[in-house]
Tab-separated table of C-alpha atoms in Angstrom:
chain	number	residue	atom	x	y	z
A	99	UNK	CA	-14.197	77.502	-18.358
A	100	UNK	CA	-16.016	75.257	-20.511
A	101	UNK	CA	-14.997	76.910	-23.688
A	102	UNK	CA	-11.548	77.075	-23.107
A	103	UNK	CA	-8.702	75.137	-23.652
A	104	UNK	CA	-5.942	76.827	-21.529
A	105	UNK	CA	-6.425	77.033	-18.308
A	106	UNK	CA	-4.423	78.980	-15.573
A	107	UNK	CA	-3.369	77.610	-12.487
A	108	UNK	CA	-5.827	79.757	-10.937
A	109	UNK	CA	-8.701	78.360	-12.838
A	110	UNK	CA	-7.746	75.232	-11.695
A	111	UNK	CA	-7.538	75.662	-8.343
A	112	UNK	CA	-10.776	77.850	-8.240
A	113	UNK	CA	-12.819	75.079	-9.582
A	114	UNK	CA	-15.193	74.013	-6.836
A	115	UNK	CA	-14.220	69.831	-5.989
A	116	UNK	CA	-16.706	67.359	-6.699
A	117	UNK	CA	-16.044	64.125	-4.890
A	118	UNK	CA	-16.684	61.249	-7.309
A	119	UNK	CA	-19.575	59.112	-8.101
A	120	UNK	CA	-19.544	56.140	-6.836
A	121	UNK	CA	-20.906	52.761	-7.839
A	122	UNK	CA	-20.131	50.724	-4.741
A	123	UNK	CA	-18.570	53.658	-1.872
A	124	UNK	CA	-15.193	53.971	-1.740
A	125	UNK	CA	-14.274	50.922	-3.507
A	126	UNK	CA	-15.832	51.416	-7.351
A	127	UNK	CA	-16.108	54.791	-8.816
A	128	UNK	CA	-17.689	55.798	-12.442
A	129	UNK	CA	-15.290	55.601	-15.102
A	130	UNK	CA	-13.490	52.222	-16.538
A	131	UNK	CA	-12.613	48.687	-14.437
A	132	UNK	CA	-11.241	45.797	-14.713
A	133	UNK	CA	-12.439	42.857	-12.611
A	134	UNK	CA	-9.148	40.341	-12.909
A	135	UNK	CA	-8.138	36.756	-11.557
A	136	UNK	CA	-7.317	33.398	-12.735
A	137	UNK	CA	-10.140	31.256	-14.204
A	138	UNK	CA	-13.079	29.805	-12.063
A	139	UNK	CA	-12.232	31.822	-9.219
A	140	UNK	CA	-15.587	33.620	-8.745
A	141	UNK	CA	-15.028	36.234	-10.990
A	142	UNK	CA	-18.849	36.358	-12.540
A	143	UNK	CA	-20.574	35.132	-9.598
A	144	UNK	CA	-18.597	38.442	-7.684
A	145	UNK	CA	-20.384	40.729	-10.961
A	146	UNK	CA	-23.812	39.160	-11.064
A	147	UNK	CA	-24.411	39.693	-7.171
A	148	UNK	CA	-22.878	43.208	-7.769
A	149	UNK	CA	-25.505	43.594	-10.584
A	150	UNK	CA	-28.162	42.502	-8.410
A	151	UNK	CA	-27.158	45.155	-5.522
A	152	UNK	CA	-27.180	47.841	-7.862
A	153	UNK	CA	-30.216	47.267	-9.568
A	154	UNK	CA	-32.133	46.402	-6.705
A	155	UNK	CA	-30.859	49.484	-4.124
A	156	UNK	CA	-29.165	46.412	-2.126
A	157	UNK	CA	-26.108	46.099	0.055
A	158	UNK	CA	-22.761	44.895	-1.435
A	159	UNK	CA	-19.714	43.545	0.686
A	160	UNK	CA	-21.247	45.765	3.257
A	161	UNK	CA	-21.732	49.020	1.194
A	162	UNK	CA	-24.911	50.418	0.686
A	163	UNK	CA	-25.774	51.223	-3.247
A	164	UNK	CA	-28.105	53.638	-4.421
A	165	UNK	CA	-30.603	51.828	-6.964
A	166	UNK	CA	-29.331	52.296	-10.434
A	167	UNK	CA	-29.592	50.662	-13.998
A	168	UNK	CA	-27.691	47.869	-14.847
A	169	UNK	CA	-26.503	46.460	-18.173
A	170	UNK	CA	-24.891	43.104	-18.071
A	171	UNK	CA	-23.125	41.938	-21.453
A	172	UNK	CA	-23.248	37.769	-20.670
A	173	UNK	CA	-21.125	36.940	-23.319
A	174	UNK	CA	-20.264	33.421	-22.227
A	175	UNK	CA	-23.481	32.972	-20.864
A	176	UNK	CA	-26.961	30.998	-22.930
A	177	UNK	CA	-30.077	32.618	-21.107
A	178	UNK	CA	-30.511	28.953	-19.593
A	179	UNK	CA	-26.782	29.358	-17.484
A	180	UNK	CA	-27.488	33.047	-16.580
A	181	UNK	CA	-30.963	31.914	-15.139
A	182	UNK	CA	-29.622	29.138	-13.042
A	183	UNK	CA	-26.863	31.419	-11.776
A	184	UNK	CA	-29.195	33.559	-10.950
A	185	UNK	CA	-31.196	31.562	-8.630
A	186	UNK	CA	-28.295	29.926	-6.909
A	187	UNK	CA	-27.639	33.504	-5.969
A	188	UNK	CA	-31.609	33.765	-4.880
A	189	UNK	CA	-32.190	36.474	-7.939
A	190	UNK	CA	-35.711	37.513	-6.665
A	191	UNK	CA	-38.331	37.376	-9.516
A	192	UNK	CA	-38.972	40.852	-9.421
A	193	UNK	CA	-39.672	43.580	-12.307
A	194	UNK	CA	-38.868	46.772	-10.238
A	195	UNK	CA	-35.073	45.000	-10.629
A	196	UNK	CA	-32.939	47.610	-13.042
A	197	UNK	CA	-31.048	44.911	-14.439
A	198	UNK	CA	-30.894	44.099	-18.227
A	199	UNK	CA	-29.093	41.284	-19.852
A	200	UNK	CA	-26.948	41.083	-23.401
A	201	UNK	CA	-26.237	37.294	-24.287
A	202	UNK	CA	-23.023	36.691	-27.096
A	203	UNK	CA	-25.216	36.104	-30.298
A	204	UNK	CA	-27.443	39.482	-29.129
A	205	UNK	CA	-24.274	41.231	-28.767
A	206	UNK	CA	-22.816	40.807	-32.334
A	207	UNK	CA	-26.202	42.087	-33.375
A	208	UNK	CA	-26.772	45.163	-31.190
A	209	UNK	CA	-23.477	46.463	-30.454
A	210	UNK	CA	-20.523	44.539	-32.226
A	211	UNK	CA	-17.188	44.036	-31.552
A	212	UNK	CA	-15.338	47.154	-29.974
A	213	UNK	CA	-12.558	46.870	-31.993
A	214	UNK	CA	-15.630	47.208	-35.229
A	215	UNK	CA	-17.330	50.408	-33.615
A	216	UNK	CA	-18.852	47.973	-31.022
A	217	UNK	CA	-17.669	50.312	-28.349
A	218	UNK	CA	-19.177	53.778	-30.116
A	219	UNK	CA	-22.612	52.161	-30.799
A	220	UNK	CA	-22.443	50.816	-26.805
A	221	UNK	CA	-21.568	54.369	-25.688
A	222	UNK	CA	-24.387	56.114	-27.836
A	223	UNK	CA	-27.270	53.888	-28.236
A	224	UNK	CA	-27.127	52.164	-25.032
A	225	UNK	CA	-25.282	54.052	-21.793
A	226	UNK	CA	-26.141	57.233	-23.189
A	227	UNK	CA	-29.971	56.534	-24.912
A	228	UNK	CA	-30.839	54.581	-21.710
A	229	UNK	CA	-29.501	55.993	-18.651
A	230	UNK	CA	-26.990	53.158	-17.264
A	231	UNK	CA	-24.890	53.588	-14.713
A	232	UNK	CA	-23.373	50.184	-14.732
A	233	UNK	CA	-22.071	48.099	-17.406
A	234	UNK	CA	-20.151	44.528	-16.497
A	235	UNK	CA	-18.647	42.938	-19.561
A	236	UNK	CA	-18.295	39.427	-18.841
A	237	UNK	CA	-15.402	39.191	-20.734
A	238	UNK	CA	-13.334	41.413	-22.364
A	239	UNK	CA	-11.971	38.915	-25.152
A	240	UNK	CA	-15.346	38.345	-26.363
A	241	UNK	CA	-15.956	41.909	-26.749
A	242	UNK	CA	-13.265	42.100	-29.273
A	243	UNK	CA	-13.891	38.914	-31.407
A	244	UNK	CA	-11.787	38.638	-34.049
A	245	UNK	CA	-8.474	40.107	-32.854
A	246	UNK	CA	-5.303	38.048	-32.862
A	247	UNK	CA	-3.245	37.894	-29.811
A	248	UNK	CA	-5.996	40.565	-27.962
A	249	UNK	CA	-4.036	40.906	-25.198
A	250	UNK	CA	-1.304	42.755	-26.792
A	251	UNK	CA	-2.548	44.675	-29.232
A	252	UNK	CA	-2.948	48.481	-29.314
A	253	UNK	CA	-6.566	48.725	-31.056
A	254	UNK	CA	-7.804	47.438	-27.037
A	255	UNK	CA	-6.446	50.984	-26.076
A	256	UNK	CA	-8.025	52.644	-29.060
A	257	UNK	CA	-11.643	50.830	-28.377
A	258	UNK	CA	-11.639	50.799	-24.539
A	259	UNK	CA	-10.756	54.853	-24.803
A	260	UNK	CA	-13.855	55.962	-25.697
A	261	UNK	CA	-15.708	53.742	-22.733
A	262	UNK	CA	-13.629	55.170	-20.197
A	263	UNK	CA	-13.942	58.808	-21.122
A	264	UNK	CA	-17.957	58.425	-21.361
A	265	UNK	CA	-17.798	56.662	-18.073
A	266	UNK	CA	-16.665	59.512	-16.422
A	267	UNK	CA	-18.471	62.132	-18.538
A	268	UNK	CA	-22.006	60.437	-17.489
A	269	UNK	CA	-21.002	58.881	-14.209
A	270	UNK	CA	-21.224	55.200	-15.798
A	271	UNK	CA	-19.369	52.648	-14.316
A	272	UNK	CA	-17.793	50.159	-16.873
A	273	UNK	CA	-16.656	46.978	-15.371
A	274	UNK	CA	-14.579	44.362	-17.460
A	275	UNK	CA	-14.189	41.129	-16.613
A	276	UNK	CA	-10.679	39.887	-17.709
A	277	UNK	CA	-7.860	37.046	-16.591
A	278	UNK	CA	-4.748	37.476	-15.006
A	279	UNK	CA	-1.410	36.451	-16.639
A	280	UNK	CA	-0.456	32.593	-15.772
A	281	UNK	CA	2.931	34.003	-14.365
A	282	UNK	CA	0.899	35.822	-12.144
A	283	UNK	CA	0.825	32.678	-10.171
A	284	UNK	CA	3.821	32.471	-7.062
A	285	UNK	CA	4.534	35.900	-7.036
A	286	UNK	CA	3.311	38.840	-4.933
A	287	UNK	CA	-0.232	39.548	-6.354
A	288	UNK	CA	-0.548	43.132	-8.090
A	289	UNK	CA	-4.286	43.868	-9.374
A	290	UNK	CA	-2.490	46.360	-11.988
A	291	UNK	CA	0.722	43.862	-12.585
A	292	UNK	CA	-1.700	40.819	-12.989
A	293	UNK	CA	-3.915	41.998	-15.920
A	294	UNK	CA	-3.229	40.078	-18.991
A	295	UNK	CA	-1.500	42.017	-21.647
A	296	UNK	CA	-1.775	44.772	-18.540
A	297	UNK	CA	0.412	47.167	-20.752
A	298	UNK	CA	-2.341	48.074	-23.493
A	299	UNK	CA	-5.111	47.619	-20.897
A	300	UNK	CA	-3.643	49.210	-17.724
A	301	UNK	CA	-3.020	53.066	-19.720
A	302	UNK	CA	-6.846	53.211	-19.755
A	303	UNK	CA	-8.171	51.895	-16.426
A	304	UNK	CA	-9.663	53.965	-13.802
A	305	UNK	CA	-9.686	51.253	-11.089
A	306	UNK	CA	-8.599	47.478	-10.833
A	307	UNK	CA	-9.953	44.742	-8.581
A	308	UNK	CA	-7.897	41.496	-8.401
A	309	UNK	CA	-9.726	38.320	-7.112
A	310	UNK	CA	-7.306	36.089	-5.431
A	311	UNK	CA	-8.339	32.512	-4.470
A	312	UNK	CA	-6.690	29.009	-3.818
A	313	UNK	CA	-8.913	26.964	-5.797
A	314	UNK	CA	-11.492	24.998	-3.601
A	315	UNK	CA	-11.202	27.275	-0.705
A	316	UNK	CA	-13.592	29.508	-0.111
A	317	UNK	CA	-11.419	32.542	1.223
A	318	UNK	CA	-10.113	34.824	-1.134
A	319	UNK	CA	-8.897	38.620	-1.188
A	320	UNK	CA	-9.823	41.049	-3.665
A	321	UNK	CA	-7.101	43.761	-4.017
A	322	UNK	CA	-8.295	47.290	-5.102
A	323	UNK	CA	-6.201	50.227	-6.645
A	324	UNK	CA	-7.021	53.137	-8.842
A	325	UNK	CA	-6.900	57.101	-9.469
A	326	UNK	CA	-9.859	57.705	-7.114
A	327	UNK	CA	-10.143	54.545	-4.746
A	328	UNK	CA	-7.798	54.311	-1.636
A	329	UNK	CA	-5.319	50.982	-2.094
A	330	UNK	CA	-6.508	48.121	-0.135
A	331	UNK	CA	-7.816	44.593	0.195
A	332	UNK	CA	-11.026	42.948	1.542
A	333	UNK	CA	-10.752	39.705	2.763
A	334	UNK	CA	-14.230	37.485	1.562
A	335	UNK	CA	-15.487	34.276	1.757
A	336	UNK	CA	-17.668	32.227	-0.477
A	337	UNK	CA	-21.126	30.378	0.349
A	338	UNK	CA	-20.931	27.461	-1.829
A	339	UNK	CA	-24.743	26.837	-1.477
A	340	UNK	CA	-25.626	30.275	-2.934
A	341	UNK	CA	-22.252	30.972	-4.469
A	342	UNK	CA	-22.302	34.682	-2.993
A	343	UNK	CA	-19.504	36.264	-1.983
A	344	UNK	CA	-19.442	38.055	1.821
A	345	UNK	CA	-16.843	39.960	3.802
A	346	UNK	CA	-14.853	38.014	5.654
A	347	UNK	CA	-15.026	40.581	8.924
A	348	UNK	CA	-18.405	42.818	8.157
A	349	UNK	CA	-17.330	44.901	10.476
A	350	UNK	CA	-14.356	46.316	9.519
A	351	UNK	CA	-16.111	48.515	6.926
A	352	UNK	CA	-18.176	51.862	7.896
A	353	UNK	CA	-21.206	50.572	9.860
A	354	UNK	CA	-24.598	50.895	8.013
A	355	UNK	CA	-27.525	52.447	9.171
A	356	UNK	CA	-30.396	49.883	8.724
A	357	UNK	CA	-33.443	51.328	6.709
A	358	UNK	CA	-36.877	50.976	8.648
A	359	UNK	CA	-37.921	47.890	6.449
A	360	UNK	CA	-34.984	45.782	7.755
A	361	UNK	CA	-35.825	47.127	11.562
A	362	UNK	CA	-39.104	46.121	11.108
A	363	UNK	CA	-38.196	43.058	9.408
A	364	UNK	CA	-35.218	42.147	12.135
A	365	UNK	CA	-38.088	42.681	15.027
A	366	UNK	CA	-40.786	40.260	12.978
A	367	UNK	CA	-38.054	37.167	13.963
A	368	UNK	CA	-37.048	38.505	16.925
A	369	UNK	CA	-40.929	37.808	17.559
A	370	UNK	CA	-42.030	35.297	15.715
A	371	UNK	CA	-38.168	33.037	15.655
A	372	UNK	CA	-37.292	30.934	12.664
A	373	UNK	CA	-39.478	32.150	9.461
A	374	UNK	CA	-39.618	30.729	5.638
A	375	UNK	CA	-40.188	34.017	3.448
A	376	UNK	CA	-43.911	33.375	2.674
A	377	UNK	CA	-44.741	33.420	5.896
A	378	UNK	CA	-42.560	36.532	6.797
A	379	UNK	CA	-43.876	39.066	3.908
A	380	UNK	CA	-47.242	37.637	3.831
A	381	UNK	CA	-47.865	37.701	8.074
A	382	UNK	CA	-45.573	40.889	8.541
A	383	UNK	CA	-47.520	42.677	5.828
A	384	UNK	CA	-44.203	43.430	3.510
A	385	UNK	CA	-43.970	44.295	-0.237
A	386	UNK	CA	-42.352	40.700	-1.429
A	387	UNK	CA	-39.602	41.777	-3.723
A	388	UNK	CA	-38.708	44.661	-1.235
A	389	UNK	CA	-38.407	42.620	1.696
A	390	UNK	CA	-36.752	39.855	-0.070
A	391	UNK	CA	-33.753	42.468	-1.262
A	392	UNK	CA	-33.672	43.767	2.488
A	393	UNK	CA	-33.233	40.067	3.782
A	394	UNK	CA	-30.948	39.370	1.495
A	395	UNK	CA	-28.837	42.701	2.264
A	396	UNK	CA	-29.375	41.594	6.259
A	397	UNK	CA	-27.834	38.447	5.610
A	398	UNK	CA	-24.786	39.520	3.992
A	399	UNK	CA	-23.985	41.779	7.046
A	400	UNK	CA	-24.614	39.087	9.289
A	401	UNK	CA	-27.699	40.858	10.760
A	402	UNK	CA	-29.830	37.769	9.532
A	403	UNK	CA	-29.086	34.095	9.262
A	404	UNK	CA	-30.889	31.562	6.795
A	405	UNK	CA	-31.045	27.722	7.399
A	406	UNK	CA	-30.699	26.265	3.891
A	407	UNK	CA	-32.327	23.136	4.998
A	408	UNK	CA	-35.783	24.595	6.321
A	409	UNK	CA	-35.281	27.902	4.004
A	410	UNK	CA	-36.106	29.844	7.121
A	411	UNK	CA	-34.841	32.902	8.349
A	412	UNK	CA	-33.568	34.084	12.057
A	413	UNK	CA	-31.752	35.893	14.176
């Protein structure tokens, strides 16, 4: 079938399904995203813990990831803000972490502007030439520096095109970081509806999440919809001491199985009771970066709790 470009109704239907690949299970599939909401709702904390789940093999909103490389275009980030962001979240110190970063001035350099071939030379020399399965741009106007009036102009369809379709031919995941419209404000929240300038955007999405927060609350709803993801909405909640997001209800998603390193690490403070970390990997015997990514992952299920006072662990 690959050489042809008519195909019968029974080729079609004889084609053995494939379910998709998925980035985070059931709610992010490869191909193009947008990540929308108003601004300083938690829109780049929400991406930078999702980078750190991917490229670490962690748990996110209670969804298991499989360890994968992780681009992360910073574009309103210096490296000083993306390192302090990073340990707010508790960003381990740890090399066998997938996760590469691309600050603005880097960007303009190595890749460009997508509306200037910025979007080819990403596609080629970087998602294909080094294996990435998930790119956040963080945002989607600085990607295309120079346009007037961004939001409604075609050449975002033209540029984001090409992302999508090599997305889904190499089972990338390309998540943009965008605002929603200020009218979106009042009304009855629509992930798709919401998107600034959603018209040009919206023809080449594959999935959009909506963040959706009163400001100074910590409760919020993201909103999901796409060609491949099921419609729904997760209800989360926002540590403002580690600015992570977590489910609001953990259990309402499919249970996890817990891998033998977080067993073993549950049972260590089920015998030993309130634990800092040096005194859990270094007594228990536990690779530090691996055990700190399982704790971590424990935590945001609500398997484990942390005392941010006496940065110890229990259960």
């Amino acid at each position: 079938m690959n050489n042809k470009t008519v195909y019968s109704a029974y080729d079609l239907l004889s084609i053995p399904v494939f379910d998709p690949v998925w980035t985070v299970p059931d709610l992010l599939p490869a191909g193009l995203a947008i990540l929308g909401g108003r601004p300083k709702v938690g829109k780049s904390w929400l991406a930078l813990q999702l980078a750190l789940s991917k490229g670490a093999g962690g748990v996110f909103l209670g969804r298991q990831l499989k360890k994968g490389r992780v681009l992360y275009l910073a574009l309103e980030d210096s490296p000083r803000r993306l390192q302090s962001r990073m340990q707010k979240l508790q960003w381990p110190c740890d090399p066998t972490i997938e996760a590469d970063f691309i600050v603005l001035s880097d960007f303009l350099q190595l890749i460009g502007p997508f509306h200037q071939n910025g979007a080819t030379t990403l596609r080629d020399s970087f998602i294909k030439a080094k294996g990435y399965q998930l790119v956040i741009i963080d945002t989607l106007s600085r990607a295309f520096m120079g346009i007037n009036d961004i939001d409604k102009n075609q050449e975002v369809t033209k540029a984001l095109a090409p992302i999508q379709e090599i997305g889904q031919q190499l089972d990338c995941t390309i998540l943009v970081i965008d605002h929603h419209n200020k009218g979106a404000e009042g009304r009855e929240p629509n992930p798709i509806n919401d998107i600034l300038g959603s018209t040009a955007k919206a023809a080449v999405l594959d999935t959009a999440w909506g963040l959706y927060r009163e400001k100074g609350k910590p409760a919020a709803n993201l909103m999901i919809t796409g060609r491949e993801v099921e419609e729904q909405t997760l209800s989360l909640k926002k540590d403002f001491v580690t600015m992570a997001w977590q489910l609001e209800n953990p259990t309402a998603t499919s249970p996890l199985q817990l891998s033998p390193l977080q067993e073993k690490l549950i049972d260590f403070l089920k015998d030993n009771g309130r634990s800092g970390f040096s005194t859990i990997y270094k007594t228990g015997g536990f690779n530090k970066g691996n055990a700190w990514v399982a704790l971590q992952d424990l935590r945001g299920i609500g398997e484990v709790n942390y005392d941010i006072n006496t940065s110890e662990y229990y259960v």
